mmCIF file of C-alpha atoms in Angstrom:
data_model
loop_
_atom_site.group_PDB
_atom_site.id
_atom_site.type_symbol
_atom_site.label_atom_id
_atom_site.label_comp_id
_atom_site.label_asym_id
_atom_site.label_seq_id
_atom_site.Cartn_x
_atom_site.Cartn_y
_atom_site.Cartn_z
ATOM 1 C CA UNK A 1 0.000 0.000 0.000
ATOM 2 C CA UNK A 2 1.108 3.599 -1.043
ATOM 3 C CA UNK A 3 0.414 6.196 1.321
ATOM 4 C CA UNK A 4 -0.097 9.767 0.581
ATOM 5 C CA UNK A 5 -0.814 13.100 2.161
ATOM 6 C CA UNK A 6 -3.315 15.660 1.806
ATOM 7 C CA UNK A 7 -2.779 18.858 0.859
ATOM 8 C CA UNK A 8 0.676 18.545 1.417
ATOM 9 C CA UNK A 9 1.839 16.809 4.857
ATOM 10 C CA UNK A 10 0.912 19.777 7.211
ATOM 11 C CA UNK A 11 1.737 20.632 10.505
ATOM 12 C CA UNK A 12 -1.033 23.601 10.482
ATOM 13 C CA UNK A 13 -4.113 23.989 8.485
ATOM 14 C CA UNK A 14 -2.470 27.721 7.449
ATOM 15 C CA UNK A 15 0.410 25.258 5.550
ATOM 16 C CA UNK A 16 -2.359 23.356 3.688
ATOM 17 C CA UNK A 17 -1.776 23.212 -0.292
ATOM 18 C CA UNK A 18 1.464 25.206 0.352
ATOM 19 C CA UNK A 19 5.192 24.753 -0.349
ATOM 20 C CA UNK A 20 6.146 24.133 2.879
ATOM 21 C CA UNK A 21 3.569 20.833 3.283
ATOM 22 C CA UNK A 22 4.480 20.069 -0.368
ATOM 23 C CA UNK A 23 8.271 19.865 0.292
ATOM 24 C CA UNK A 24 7.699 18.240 3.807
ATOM 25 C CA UNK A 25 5.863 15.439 2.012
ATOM 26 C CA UNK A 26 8.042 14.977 -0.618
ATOM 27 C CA UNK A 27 10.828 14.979 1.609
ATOM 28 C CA UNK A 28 9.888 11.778 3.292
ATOM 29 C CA UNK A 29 8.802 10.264 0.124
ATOM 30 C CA UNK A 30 5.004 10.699 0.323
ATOM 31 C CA UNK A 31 2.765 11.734 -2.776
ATOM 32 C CA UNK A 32 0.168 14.134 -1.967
ATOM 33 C CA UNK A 33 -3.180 14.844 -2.850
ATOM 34 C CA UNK A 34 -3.814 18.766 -4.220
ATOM 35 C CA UNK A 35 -6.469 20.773 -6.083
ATOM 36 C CA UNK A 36 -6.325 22.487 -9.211
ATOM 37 C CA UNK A 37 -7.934 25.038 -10.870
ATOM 38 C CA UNK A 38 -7.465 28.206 -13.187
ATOM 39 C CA UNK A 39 -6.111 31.680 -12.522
ATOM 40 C CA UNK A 40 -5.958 34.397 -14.783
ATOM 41 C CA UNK A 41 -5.023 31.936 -17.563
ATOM 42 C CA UNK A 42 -2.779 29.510 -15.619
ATOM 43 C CA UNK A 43 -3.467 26.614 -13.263
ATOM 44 C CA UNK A 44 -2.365 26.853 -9.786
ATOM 45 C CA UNK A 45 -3.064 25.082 -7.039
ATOM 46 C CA UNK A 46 -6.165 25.856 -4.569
ATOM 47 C CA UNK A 47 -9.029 24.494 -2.807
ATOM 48 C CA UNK A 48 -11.168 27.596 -3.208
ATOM 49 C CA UNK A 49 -11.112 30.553 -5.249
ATOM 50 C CA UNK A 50 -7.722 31.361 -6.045
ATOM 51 C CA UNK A 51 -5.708 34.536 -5.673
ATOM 52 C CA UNK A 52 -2.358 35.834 -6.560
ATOM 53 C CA UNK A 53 -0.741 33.638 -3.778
ATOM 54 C CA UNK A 54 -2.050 30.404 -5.164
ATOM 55 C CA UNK A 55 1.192 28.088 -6.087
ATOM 56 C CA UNK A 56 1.189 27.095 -9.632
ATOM 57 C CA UNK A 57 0.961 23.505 -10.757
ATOM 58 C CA UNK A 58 4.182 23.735 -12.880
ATOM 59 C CA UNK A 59 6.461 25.237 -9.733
ATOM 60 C CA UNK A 60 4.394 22.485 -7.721
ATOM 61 C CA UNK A 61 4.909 19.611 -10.218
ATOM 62 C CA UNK A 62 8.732 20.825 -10.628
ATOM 63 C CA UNK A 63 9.447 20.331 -6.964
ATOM 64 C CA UNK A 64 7.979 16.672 -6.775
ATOM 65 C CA UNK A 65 10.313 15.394 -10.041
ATOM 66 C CA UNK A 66 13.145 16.698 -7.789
ATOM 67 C CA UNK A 67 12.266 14.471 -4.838
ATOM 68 C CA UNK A 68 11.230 11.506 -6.932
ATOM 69 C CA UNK A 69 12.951 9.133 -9.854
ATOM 70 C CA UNK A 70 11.863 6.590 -12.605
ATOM 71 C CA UNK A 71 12.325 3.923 -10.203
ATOM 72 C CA UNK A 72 10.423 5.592 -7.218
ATOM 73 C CA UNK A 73 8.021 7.846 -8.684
ATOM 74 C CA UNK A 74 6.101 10.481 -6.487
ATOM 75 C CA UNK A 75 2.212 9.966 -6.664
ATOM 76 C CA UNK A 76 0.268 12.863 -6.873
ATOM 77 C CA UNK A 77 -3.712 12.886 -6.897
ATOM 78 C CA UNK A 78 -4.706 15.786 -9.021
ATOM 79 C CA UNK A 79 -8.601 16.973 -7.576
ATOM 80 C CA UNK A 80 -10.158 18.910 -10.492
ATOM 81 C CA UNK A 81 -12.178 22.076 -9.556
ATOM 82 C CA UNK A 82 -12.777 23.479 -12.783
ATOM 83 C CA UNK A 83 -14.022 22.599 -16.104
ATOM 84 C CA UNK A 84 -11.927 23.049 -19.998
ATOM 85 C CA UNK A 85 -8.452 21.888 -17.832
ATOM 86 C CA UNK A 86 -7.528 18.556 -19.670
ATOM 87 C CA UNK A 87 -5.431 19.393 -22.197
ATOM 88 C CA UNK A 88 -3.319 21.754 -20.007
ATOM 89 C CA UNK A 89 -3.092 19.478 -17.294
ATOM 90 C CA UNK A 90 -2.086 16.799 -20.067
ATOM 91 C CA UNK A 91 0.964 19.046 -20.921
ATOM 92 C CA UNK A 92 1.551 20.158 -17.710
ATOM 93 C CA UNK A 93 2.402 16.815 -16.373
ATOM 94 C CA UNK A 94 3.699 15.100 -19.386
ATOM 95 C CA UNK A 95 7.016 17.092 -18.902
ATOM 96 C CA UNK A 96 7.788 15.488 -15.666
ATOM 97 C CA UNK A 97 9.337 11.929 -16.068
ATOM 98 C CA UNK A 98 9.588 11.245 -11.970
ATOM 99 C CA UNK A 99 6.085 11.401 -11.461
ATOM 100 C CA UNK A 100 3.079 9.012 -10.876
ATOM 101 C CA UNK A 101 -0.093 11.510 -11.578
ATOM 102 C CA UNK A 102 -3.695 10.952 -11.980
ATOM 103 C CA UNK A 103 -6.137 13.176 -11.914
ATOM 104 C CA UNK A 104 -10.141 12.580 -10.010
ATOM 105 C CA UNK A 105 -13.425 14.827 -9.059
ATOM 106 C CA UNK A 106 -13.661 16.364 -11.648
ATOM 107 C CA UNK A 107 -17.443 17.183 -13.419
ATOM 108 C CA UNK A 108 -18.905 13.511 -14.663
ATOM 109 C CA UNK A 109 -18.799 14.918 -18.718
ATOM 110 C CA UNK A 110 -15.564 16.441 -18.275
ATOM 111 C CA UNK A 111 -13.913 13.251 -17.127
ATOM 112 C CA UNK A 112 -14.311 12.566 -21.322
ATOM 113 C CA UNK A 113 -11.597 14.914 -22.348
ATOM 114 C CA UNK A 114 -9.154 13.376 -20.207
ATOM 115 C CA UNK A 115 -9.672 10.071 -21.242
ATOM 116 C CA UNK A 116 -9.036 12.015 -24.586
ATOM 117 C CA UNK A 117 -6.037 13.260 -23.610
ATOM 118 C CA UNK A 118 -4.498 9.953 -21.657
ATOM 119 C CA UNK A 119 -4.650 11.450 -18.717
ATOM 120 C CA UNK A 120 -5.179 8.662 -15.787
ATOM 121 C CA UNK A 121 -8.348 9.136 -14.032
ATOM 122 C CA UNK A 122 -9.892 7.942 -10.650
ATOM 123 C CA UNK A 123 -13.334 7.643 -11.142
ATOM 124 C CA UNK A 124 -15.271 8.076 -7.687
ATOM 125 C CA UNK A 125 -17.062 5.334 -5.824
ATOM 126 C CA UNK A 126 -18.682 6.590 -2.434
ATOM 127 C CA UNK A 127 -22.208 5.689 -0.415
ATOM 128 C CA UNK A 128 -24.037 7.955 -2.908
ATOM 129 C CA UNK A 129 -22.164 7.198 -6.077
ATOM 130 C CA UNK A 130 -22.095 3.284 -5.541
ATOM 131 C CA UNK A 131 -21.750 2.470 -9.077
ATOM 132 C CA UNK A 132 -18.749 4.552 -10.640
ATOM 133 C CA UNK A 133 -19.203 6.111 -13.993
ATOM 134 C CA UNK A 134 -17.003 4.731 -16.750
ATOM 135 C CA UNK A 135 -15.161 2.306 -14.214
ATOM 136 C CA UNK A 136 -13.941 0.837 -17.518
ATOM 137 C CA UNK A 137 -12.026 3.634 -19.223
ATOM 138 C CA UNK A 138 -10.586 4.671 -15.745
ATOM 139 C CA UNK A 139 -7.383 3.501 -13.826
ATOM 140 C CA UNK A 140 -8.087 3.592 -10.865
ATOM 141 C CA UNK A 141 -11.120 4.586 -8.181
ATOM 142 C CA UNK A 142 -11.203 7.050 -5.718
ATOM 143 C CA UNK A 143 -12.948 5.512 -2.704
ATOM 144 C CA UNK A 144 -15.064 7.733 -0.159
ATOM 145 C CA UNK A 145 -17.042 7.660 2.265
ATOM 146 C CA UNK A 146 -18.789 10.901 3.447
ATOM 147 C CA UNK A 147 -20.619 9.976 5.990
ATOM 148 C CA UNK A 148 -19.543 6.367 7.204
ATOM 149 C CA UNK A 149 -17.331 3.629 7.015
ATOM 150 C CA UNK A 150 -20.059 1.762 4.194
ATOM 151 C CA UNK A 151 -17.551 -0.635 2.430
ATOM 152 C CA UNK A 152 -16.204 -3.483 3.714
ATOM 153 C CA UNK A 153 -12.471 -5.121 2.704
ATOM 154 C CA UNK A 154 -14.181 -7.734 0.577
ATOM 155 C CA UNK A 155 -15.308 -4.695 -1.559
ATOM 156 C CA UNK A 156 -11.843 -3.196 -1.533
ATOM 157 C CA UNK A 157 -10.631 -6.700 -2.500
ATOM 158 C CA UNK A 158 -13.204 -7.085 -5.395
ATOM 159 C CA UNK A 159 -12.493 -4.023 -6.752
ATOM 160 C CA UNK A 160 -8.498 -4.569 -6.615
ATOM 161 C CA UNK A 161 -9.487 -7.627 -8.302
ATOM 162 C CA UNK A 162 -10.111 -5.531 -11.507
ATOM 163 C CA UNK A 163 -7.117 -4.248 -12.328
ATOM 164 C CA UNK A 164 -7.948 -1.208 -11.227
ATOM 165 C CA UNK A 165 -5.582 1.198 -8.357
ATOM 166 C CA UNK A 166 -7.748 1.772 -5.413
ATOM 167 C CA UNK A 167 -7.175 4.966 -3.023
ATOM 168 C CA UNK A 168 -9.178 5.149 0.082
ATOM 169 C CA UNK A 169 -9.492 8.370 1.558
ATOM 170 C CA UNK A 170 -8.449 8.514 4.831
ATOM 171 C CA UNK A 171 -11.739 8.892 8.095
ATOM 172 C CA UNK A 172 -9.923 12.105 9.639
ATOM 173 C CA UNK A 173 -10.128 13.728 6.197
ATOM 174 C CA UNK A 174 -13.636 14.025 7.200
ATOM 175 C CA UNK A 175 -13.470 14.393 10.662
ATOM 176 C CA UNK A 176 -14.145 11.276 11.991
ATOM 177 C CA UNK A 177 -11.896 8.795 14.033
ATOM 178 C CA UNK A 178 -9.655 6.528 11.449
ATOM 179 C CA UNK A 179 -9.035 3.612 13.658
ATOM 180 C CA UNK A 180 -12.121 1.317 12.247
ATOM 181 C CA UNK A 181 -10.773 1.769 8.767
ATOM 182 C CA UNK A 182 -7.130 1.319 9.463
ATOM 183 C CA UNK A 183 -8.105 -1.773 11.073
ATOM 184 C CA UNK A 184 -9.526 -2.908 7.842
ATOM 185 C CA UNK A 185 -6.912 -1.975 5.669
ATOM 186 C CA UNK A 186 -4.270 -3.578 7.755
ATOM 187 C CA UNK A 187 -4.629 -6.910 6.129
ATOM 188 C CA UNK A 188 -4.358 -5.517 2.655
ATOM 189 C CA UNK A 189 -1.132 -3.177 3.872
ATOM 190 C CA UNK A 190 0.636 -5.334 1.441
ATOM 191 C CA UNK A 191 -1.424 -4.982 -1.810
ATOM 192 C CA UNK A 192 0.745 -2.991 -4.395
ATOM 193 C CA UNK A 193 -2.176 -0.857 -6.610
ATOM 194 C CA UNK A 194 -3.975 -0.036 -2.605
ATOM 195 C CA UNK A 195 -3.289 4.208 -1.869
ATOM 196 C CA UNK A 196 -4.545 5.724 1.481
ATOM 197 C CA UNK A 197 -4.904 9.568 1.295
ATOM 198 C CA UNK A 198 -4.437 10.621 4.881
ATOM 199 C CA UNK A 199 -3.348 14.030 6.606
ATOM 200 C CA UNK A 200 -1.229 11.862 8.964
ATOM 201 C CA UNK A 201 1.022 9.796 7.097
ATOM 202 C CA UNK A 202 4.303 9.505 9.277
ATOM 203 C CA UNK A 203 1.059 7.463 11.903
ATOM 204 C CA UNK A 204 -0.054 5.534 9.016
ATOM 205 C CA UNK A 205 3.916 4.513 8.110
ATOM 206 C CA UNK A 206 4.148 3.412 11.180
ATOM 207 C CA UNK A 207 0.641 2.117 11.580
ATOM 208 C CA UNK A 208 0.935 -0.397 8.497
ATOM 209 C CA UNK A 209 4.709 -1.479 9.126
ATOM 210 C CA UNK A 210 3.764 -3.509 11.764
#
């Protein structure tokens, strides 16, 4: 199992989607999970509305290749918040050899254009979007759950079974104790195409080594 932080491996929420998490993470070989969006022509990186302080996604993607190579490549979950990116984010990330990106969230039609443009995709699988659109054209699934814990490991297992990458976001991401889930997922600690997304990933290093 990969694991991988959110927003950047934070020590603050004020360090969330910035440098300092970014390079923190990448430091101690974690992939991250980020949002992107547009900005006065360019894509930078933001959760909300973007402003002239937003990081962009080249100066972000250029300081993962550093900390990654074509043997160890740093995964990095790209959330779409804006429609009309693909073919930007396809060129964008095609100049970066030392990097394992996919992209997810996104609108359901826009998902098209980055099939279009061979751009990996998660699609999204969650308690109210139990069957994931286009499962076949995607590479992997982006497993939530809002609410609750509502999958079990013998789903996780099935959809491994595919072919398809599974990453499981993580309970604290929304704010709810992680220890039922991590329980779950320790079994599986040693399936190769399993991700967890998590804002603690130094615990969960330690939690899944044993």
């Amino acid at each position: 199992m990969k694991i991988i932080s959110h927003r950047g491996y934070w020590k603050s929420t004020e360090e969330k989607n910035k440098e300092v998490a970014f390079t923190r993470s990448f430091a101690l070989n974690y992939g991250t999970e980020t949002d992107v969006r547009d900005y006065l022509g360019d894509l930078v990186i933001s959760h909300d509305i973007a402003d002239e302080n937003a990081i962009t996604l080249n100066s972000f993607l250029e300081n993962a290749n550093k900390y990654g190579s074509e043997d160890n490549k740093i995964t990095l979950a790209l959330n779409i918040k804006a429609d009309g990116l693909a073919s930007s984010v396809s060129i964008a990330i095609s100049k970066f050899n030392n990097l394992d990106c996919f992209v997810f969230d996104m609108a359901v039609p826009d998902m098209r254009s980055y099939f279009e443009h061979s751009v990996p995709v998660f699609t999204r699988c969650s308690e109210v979007e139990s069957q994931p659109v286009w499962l076949e054209k995607s590479t992997g699934i982006w497993l939530d759950a809002f609410d609750k814990e509502w999958f079990t490991s013998d789903l996780i297992i099935t959809l491994l079974a595919t072919g398809k990458r599974v990453c499981i976001v993580s309970s604290e991401l929304h704010g709810r104790d992680k220890t039922r889930l991590w329980e779950m997922l320790l079994p599986l600690r040693s399936q190769p195409n399993l991700i967890l997304c998590t804002d603690v990933p130094e615990d969960a290093s330690e939690y899944f080594s044993r």
